[in-house]
Amino acid sequence: MSRRKAEAERTRDAILDAAETQFLTQGVSRTTLAHIAAEAGVTRGAIYWHFEDKAAVFHALLERVRVPLDEIVDDAILRLGNTPTQCLHAIAQCALSAICHNLPLQRAATIVLHRCEKLEDHHPRISVITQLSEHAKTEVEQLFEQVQKNGHLRPGLSPASARRQFHGFLLGISFNWLQDPEQFVLADEYESMVDTLMRGLLVESSA
């Protein structure tokens, strides 16, 4: 890599780091390119060299932090796919562990869930953080189909409904904790939270 290209990449990363700081501090709507430039120690022209506008900065910031859910799901299936209830339990635990311990993901999720004002919270890129990929949806729903075939899915629940409740529970915990991480230590509680989730979705004999 040439020195000029390396310097350009460092500048781009510094701009994204500054945008993350400003978005966390004052929200996406209230952050301007001037704020980002001042935080990064660059000119607005330097920002425009790398990004078309603030929306492009926002896109790039989220792209830099990809939710590892597909990998979490695939790894759990590889290890525990023959025991679908244990597999789902592992997926839920690993997802909450990522929110606790993956700091770039934690900051990006905080921006999306708590720093995007009303006019911005339907931005299509927010799906990077808040929605399951089609791959993860399919795999998790198929796990619930196996649970149902084994007679362990709570009566009245379809696999699709179970998958939606599974996702909504995890997203709700993340939303609540990221609103004020000082309110409790999620790392100490997420295992019992996942136990509660699974007891709600499964019949007693499989919990």
PDB file of C-alpha atoms in Angstrom:
ATOM      1  CA  MET A   1       0.000   0.000   0.000  1.00  0.00           C
ATOM      2  CA  SER A   2       1.351   3.422  -0.950  1.00  0.00           C
ATOM      3  CA  ARG A   3       1.956   6.011   1.746  1.00  0.00           C
ATOM      4  CA  ARG A   4      -0.667   8.310   0.208  1.00  0.00           C
ATOM      5  CA  LYS A   5      -3.287   5.573   0.229  1.00  0.00           C
ATOM      6  CA  ALA A   6      -2.439   4.642   3.815  1.00  0.00           C
ATOM      7  CA  GLU A   7      -2.783   8.272   4.879  1.00  0.00           C
ATOM      8  CA  ALA A   8      -6.132   8.526   3.108  1.00  0.00           C
ATOM      9  CA  GLU A   9      -7.390   5.433   4.937  1.00  0.00           C
ATOM     10  CA  ARG A  10      -6.220   6.826   8.271  1.00  0.00           C
ATOM     11  CA  THR A  11      -8.068  10.065   7.553  1.00  0.00           C
ATOM     12  CA  ARG A  12     -11.215   8.171   6.613  1.00  0.00           C
ATOM     13  CA  ASP A  13     -11.039   6.127   9.804  1.00  0.00           C
ATOM     14  CA  ALA A  14     -10.481   9.286  11.856  1.00  0.00           C
ATOM     15  CA  ILE A  15     -13.578  10.853  10.287  1.00  0.00           C
ATOM     16  CA  LEU A  16     -15.671   7.781  11.125  1.00  0.00           C
ATOM     17  CA  ASP A  17     -14.319   7.690  14.685  1.00  0.00           C
ATOM     18  CA  ALA A  18     -15.203  11.375  15.066  1.00  0.00           C
ATOM     19  CA  ALA A  19     -18.675  10.820  13.617  1.00  0.00           C
ATOM     20  CA  GLU A  20     -19.266   7.976  16.064  1.00  0.00           C
ATOM     21  CA  THR A  21     -18.252  10.216  18.981  1.00  0.00           C
ATOM     22  CA  GLN A  22     -20.464  13.067  17.838  1.00  0.00           C
ATOM     23  CA  PHE A  23     -23.459  10.857  17.049  1.00  0.00           C
ATOM     24  CA  LEU A  24     -23.181   9.293  20.504  1.00  0.00           C
ATOM     25  CA  THR A  25     -22.828  12.667  22.210  1.00  0.00           C
ATOM     26  CA  GLN A  26     -25.546  14.702  20.528  1.00  0.00           C
ATOM     27  CA  GLY A  27     -27.495  12.448  18.172  1.00  0.00           C
ATOM     28  CA  VAL A  28     -27.449  12.054  14.429  1.00  0.00           C
ATOM     29  CA  SER A  29     -29.742  14.953  13.500  1.00  0.00           C
ATOM     30  CA  ARG A  30     -27.915  17.528  15.604  1.00  0.00           C
ATOM     31  CA  THR A  31     -24.477  16.499  14.390  1.00  0.00           C
ATOM     32  CA  THR A  32     -23.138  18.498  11.445  1.00  0.00           C
ATOM     33  CA  LEU A  33     -20.189  17.895   9.187  1.00  0.00           C
ATOM     34  CA  ALA A  34     -18.535  20.853  10.902  1.00  0.00           C
ATOM     35  CA  HIS A  35     -18.832  19.029  14.239  1.00  0.00           C
ATOM     36  CA  ILE A  36     -17.312  15.905  12.727  1.00  0.00           C
ATOM     37  CA  ALA A  37     -14.495  17.843  11.075  1.00  0.00           C
ATOM     38  CA  ALA A  38     -13.619  19.610  14.319  1.00  0.00           C
ATOM     39  CA  GLU A  39     -13.635  16.344  16.270  1.00  0.00           C
ATOM     40  CA  ALA A  40     -11.442  14.624  13.651  1.00  0.00           C
ATOM     41  CA  GLY A  41      -9.092  17.588  13.257  1.00  0.00           C
ATOM     42  CA  VAL A  42      -9.685  17.794   9.517  1.00  0.00           C
ATOM     43  CA  THR A  43     -11.362  20.247   7.165  1.00  0.00           C
ATOM     44  CA  ARG A  44     -14.864  19.800   5.796  1.00  0.00           C
ATOM     45  CA  GLY A  45     -13.193  19.447   2.418  1.00  0.00           C
ATOM     46  CA  ALA A  46     -11.398  16.355   3.685  1.00  0.00           C
ATOM     47  CA  ILE A  47     -14.736  14.863   4.649  1.00  0.00           C
ATOM     48  CA  TYR A  48     -16.184  15.613   1.212  1.00  0.00           C
ATOM     49  CA  TRP A  49     -13.164  13.921  -0.350  1.00  0.00           C
ATOM     50  CA  HIS A  50     -14.243  10.665   1.267  1.00  0.00           C
ATOM     51  CA  PHE A  51     -18.022  11.045   1.679  1.00  0.00           C
ATOM     52  CA  GLU A  52     -20.800  12.672  -0.298  1.00  0.00           C
ATOM     53  CA  ASP A  53     -22.675  13.929   2.771  1.00  0.00           C
ATOM     54  CA  LYS A  54     -23.544  13.120   6.401  1.00  0.00           C
ATOM     55  CA  ALA A  55     -25.791  10.257   5.331  1.00  0.00           C
ATOM     56  CA  ALA A  56     -22.835   8.639   3.570  1.00  0.00           C
ATOM     57  CA  VAL A  57     -20.770   8.986   6.755  1.00  0.00           C
ATOM     58  CA  PHE A  58     -23.599   7.332   8.682  1.00  0.00           C
ATOM     59  CA  HIS A  59     -23.786   4.487   6.134  1.00  0.00           C
ATOM     60  CA  ALA A  60     -20.041   3.895   6.323  1.00  0.00           C
ATOM     61  CA  LEU A  61     -20.052   3.930  10.114  1.00  0.00           C
ATOM     62  CA  LEU A  62     -22.665   1.162  10.235  1.00  0.00           C
ATOM     63  CA  GLU A  63     -20.970  -0.811   7.471  1.00  0.00           C
ATOM     64  CA  ARG A  64     -17.785  -0.762   9.523  1.00  0.00           C
ATOM     65  CA  VAL A  65     -19.586  -2.604  12.318  1.00  0.00           C
ATOM     66  CA  ARG A  66     -21.453  -5.587  10.953  1.00  0.00           C
ATOM     67  CA  VAL A  67     -23.591  -7.470  13.428  1.00  0.00           C
ATOM     68  CA  PRO A  68     -21.998 -10.935  13.717  1.00  0.00           C
ATOM     69  CA  LEU A  69     -25.366 -12.690  13.947  1.00  0.00           C
ATOM     70  CA  ASP A  70     -24.940 -14.823  10.840  1.00  0.00           C
ATOM     71  CA  GLU A  71     -21.650 -16.134  12.227  1.00  0.00           C
ATOM     72  CA  ILE A  72     -23.207 -16.696  15.667  1.00  0.00           C
ATOM     73  CA  VAL A  73     -26.076 -18.677  14.134  1.00  0.00           C
ATOM     74  CA  ASP A  74     -23.851 -20.711  11.807  1.00  0.00           C
ATOM     75  CA  ASP A  75     -21.368 -21.549  14.574  1.00  0.00           C
ATOM     76  CA  ALA A  76     -24.129 -22.672  16.942  1.00  0.00           C
ATOM     77  CA  ILE A  77     -25.702 -24.859  14.257  1.00  0.00           C
ATOM     78  CA  LEU A  78     -22.329 -26.415  13.454  1.00  0.00           C
ATOM     79  CA  ARG A  79     -21.769 -27.273  17.115  1.00  0.00           C
ATOM     80  CA  LEU A  80     -25.309 -27.954  18.341  1.00  0.00           C
ATOM     81  CA  GLY A  81     -27.546 -28.343  15.310  1.00  0.00           C
ATOM     82  CA  ASN A  82     -28.644 -31.823  16.398  1.00  0.00           C
ATOM     83  CA  THR A  83     -30.012 -30.365  19.641  1.00  0.00           C
ATOM     84  CA  PRO A  84     -32.136 -27.421  18.453  1.00  0.00           C
ATOM     85  CA  THR A  85     -33.181 -26.167  21.903  1.00  0.00           C
ATOM     86  CA  GLN A  86     -29.550 -25.992  23.032  1.00  0.00           C
ATOM     87  CA  CYS A  87     -28.648 -24.389  19.712  1.00  0.00           C
ATOM     88  CA  LEU A  88     -31.225 -21.613  20.146  1.00  0.00           C
ATOM     89  CA  HIS A  89     -30.086 -21.103  23.738  1.00  0.00           C
ATOM     90  CA  ALA A  90     -26.481 -20.692  22.542  1.00  0.00           C
ATOM     91  CA  ILE A  91     -27.489 -18.228  19.799  1.00  0.00           C
ATOM     92  CA  ALA A  92     -29.314 -16.020  22.297  1.00  0.00           C
ATOM     93  CA  GLN A  93     -26.451 -16.075  24.784  1.00  0.00           C
ATOM     94  CA  CYS A  94     -23.828 -15.303  22.159  1.00  0.00           C
ATOM     95  CA  ALA A  95     -25.896 -12.427  20.722  1.00  0.00           C
ATOM     96  CA  LEU A  96     -26.215 -10.732  24.131  1.00  0.00           C
ATOM     97  CA  SER A  97     -22.564 -11.441  24.884  1.00  0.00           C
ATOM     98  CA  ALA A  98     -21.633  -9.597  21.683  1.00  0.00           C
ATOM     99  CA  ILE A  99     -23.632  -6.549  22.810  1.00  0.00           C
ATOM    100  CA  CYS A 100     -21.815  -6.677  26.169  1.00  0.00           C
ATOM    101  CA  HIS A 101     -18.262  -7.226  24.978  1.00  0.00           C
ATOM    102  CA  ASN A 102     -17.978  -6.059  21.346  1.00  0.00           C
ATOM    103  CA  LEU A 103     -17.485  -2.336  22.019  1.00  0.00           C
ATOM    104  CA  PRO A 104     -17.673  -1.127  18.384  1.00  0.00           C
ATOM    105  CA  LEU A 105     -20.943  -3.037  17.982  1.00  0.00           C
ATOM    106  CA  GLN A 106     -22.181  -1.677  21.316  1.00  0.00           C
ATOM    107  CA  ARG A 107     -21.513   1.928  20.250  1.00  0.00           C
ATOM    108  CA  ALA A 108     -23.101   1.447  16.824  1.00  0.00           C
ATOM    109  CA  ALA A 109     -26.178  -0.174  18.377  1.00  0.00           C
ATOM    110  CA  THR A 110     -26.463   2.709  20.858  1.00  0.00           C
ATOM    111  CA  ILE A 111     -26.417   5.224  18.003  1.00  0.00           C
ATOM    112  CA  VAL A 112     -29.086   3.334  16.065  1.00  0.00           C
ATOM    113  CA  LEU A 113     -31.371   2.571  19.008  1.00  0.00           C
ATOM    114  CA  HIS A 114     -30.978   5.777  21.014  1.00  0.00           C
ATOM    115  CA  ARG A 115     -29.341   8.521  18.963  1.00  0.00           C
ATOM    116  CA  CYS A 116     -31.377   8.424  15.741  1.00  0.00           C
ATOM    117  CA  GLU A 117     -34.183  10.946  16.074  1.00  0.00           C
ATOM    118  CA  LYS A 118     -37.697  10.272  14.872  1.00  0.00           C
ATOM    119  CA  LEU A 119     -37.251  11.451  11.300  1.00  0.00           C
ATOM    120  CA  GLU A 120     -34.184   9.264  10.928  1.00  0.00           C
ATOM    121  CA  ASP A 121     -35.057   6.069  12.678  1.00  0.00           C
ATOM    122  CA  HIS A 122     -36.550   4.488   9.556  1.00  0.00           C
ATOM    123  CA  HIS A 123     -33.320   4.858   7.614  1.00  0.00           C
ATOM    124  CA  PRO A 124     -32.740   1.665   5.565  1.00  0.00           C
ATOM    125  CA  ARG A 125     -29.211   1.194   6.889  1.00  0.00           C
ATOM    126  CA  ILE A 126     -30.564   0.802  10.423  1.00  0.00           C
ATOM    127  CA  SER A 127     -31.500  -2.747   9.425  1.00  0.00           C
ATOM    128  CA  VAL A 128     -27.781  -3.554   9.747  1.00  0.00           C
ATOM    129  CA  ILE A 129     -28.222  -3.352  13.514  1.00  0.00           C
ATOM    130  CA  THR A 130     -31.871  -3.950  14.367  1.00  0.00           C
ATOM    131  CA  GLN A 131     -33.040  -6.688  11.996  1.00  0.00           C
ATOM    132  CA  LEU A 132     -32.072 -10.271  11.422  1.00  0.00           C
ATOM    133  CA  SER A 133     -30.619 -11.065   8.021  1.00  0.00           C
ATOM    134  CA  GLU A 134     -32.704 -13.312   5.798  1.00  0.00           C
ATOM    135  CA  HIS A 135     -30.132 -16.040   6.417  1.00  0.00           C
ATOM    136  CA  ALA A 136     -30.457 -15.762  10.208  1.00  0.00           C
ATOM    137  CA  LYS A 137     -34.266 -15.583  10.003  1.00  0.00           C
ATOM    138  CA  THR A 138     -34.394 -18.771   7.947  1.00  0.00           C
ATOM    139  CA  GLU A 139     -31.952 -20.692  10.126  1.00  0.00           C
ATOM    140  CA  VAL A 140     -33.569 -19.671  13.440  1.00  0.00           C
ATOM    141  CA  GLU A 141     -37.056 -20.449  12.152  1.00  0.00           C
ATOM    142  CA  GLN A 142     -35.899 -23.854  10.947  1.00  0.00           C
ATOM    143  CA  LEU A 143     -34.505 -24.537  14.415  1.00  0.00           C
ATOM    144  CA  PHE A 144     -37.930 -23.744  15.868  1.00  0.00           C
ATOM    145  CA  GLU A 145     -39.491 -26.080  13.289  1.00  0.00           C
ATOM    146  CA  GLN A 146     -37.235 -28.855  14.603  1.00  0.00           C
ATOM    147  CA  VAL A 147     -38.214 -27.966  18.170  1.00  0.00           C
ATOM    148  CA  GLN A 148     -41.876 -28.226  17.174  1.00  0.00           C
ATOM    149  CA  LYS A 149     -41.346 -31.603  15.495  1.00  0.00           C
ATOM    150  CA  ASN A 150     -39.677 -32.837  18.678  1.00  0.00           C
ATOM    151  CA  GLY A 151     -42.768 -31.783  20.621  1.00  0.00           C
ATOM    152  CA  HIS A 152     -40.970 -29.092  22.587  1.00  0.00           C
ATOM    153  CA  LEU A 153     -42.459 -25.879  21.185  1.00  0.00           C
ATOM    154  CA  ARG A 154     -45.062 -24.302  23.441  1.00  0.00           C
ATOM    155  CA  PRO A 155     -48.608 -25.079  22.186  1.00  0.00           C
ATOM    156  CA  GLY A 156     -50.164 -22.227  20.216  1.00  0.00           C
ATOM    157  CA  LEU A 157     -46.826 -20.968  18.901  1.00  0.00           C
ATOM    158  CA  SER A 158     -45.817 -21.364  15.273  1.00  0.00           C
ATOM    159  CA  PRO A 159     -42.113 -21.494  14.388  1.00  0.00           C
ATOM    160  CA  ALA A 160     -42.463 -18.084  12.709  1.00  0.00           C
ATOM    161  CA  SER A 161     -44.086 -16.571  15.807  1.00  0.00           C
ATOM    162  CA  ALA A 162     -41.451 -18.143  18.058  1.00  0.00           C
ATOM    163  CA  ARG A 163     -38.693 -16.677  15.883  1.00  0.00           C
ATOM    164  CA  ARG A 164     -40.268 -13.199  16.068  1.00  0.00           C
ATOM    165  CA  GLN A 165     -40.601 -13.402  19.849  1.00  0.00           C
ATOM    166  CA  PHE A 166     -37.038 -14.708  20.166  1.00  0.00           C
ATOM    167  CA  HIS A 167     -35.699 -11.757  18.174  1.00  0.00           C
ATOM    168  CA  GLY A 168     -37.952  -9.198  19.873  1.00  0.00           C
ATOM    169  CA  PHE A 169     -36.894 -10.355  23.342  1.00  0.00           C
ATOM    170  CA  LEU A 170     -33.189 -10.013  22.514  1.00  0.00           C
ATOM    171  CA  LEU A 171     -33.679  -6.645  20.825  1.00  0.00           C
ATOM    172  CA  GLY A 172     -35.725  -5.392  23.787  1.00  0.00           C
ATOM    173  CA  ILE A 173     -33.021  -6.364  26.285  1.00  0.00           C
ATOM    174  CA  SER A 174     -30.403  -4.630  24.142  1.00  0.00           C
ATOM    175  CA  PHE A 175     -32.545  -1.509  23.794  1.00  0.00           C
ATOM    176  CA  ASN A 176     -33.192  -1.315  27.535  1.00  0.00           C
ATOM    177  CA  TRP A 177     -29.590  -1.899  28.604  1.00  0.00           C
ATOM    178  CA  LEU A 178     -28.005   0.426  26.052  1.00  0.00           C
ATOM    179  CA  GLN A 179     -30.317   3.220  27.206  1.00  0.00           C
ATOM    180  CA  ASP A 180     -28.338   3.249  30.477  1.00  0.00           C
ATOM    181  CA  PRO A 181     -25.608   0.580  30.809  1.00  0.00           C
ATOM    182  CA  GLU A 182     -25.038   1.646  34.417  1.00  0.00           C
ATOM    183  CA  GLN A 183     -28.494   0.468  35.500  1.00  0.00           C
ATOM    184  CA  PHE A 184     -27.338  -3.162  35.733  1.00  0.00           C
ATOM    185  CA  VAL A 185     -24.501  -5.396  34.580  1.00  0.00           C
ATOM    186  CA  LEU A 186     -25.851  -7.199  31.546  1.00  0.00           C
ATOM    187  CA  ALA A 187     -22.863  -9.540  31.471  1.00  0.00           C
ATOM    188  CA  ASP A 188     -23.941 -10.846  34.881  1.00  0.00           C
ATOM    189  CA  GLU A 189     -27.591 -11.316  33.949  1.00  0.00           C
ATOM    190  CA  TYR A 190     -27.926 -12.308  30.304  1.00  0.00           C
ATOM    191  CA  GLU A 191     -27.653 -16.051  30.995  1.00  0.00           C
ATOM    192  CA  SER A 192     -30.656 -15.976  33.345  1.00  0.00           C
ATOM    193  CA  MET A 193     -32.495 -13.706  30.880  1.00  0.00           C
ATOM    194  CA  VAL A 194     -31.986 -16.270  28.123  1.00  0.00           C
ATOM    195  CA  ASP A 195     -33.232 -19.008  30.465  1.00  0.00           C
ATOM    196  CA  THR A 196     -36.412 -16.938  30.959  1.00  0.00           C
ATOM    197  CA  LEU A 197     -36.782 -16.478  27.203  1.00  0.00           C
ATOM    198  CA  MET A 198     -36.471 -20.162  26.470  1.00  0.00           C
ATOM    199  CA  ARG A 199     -38.890 -21.165  29.228  1.00  0.00           C
ATOM    200  CA  GLY A 200     -41.461 -18.907  27.576  1.00  0.00           C
ATOM    201  CA  LEU A 201     -41.025 -20.545  24.176  1.00  0.00           C
ATOM    202  CA  LEU A 202     -40.642 -24.178  25.135  1.00  0.00           C
ATOM    203  CA  VAL A 203     -42.776 -26.661  27.017  1.00  0.00           C
ATOM    204  CA  GLU A 204     -41.725 -27.397  30.581  1.00  0.00           C
ATOM    205  CA  SER A 205     -40.155 -30.755  29.852  1.00  0.00           C
ATOM    206  CA  SER A 206     -37.577 -29.250  27.433  1.00  0.00           C
ATOM    207  CA  ALA A 207     -36.469 -26.283  29.551  1.00  0.00           C
TER     208      ALA A 207
END
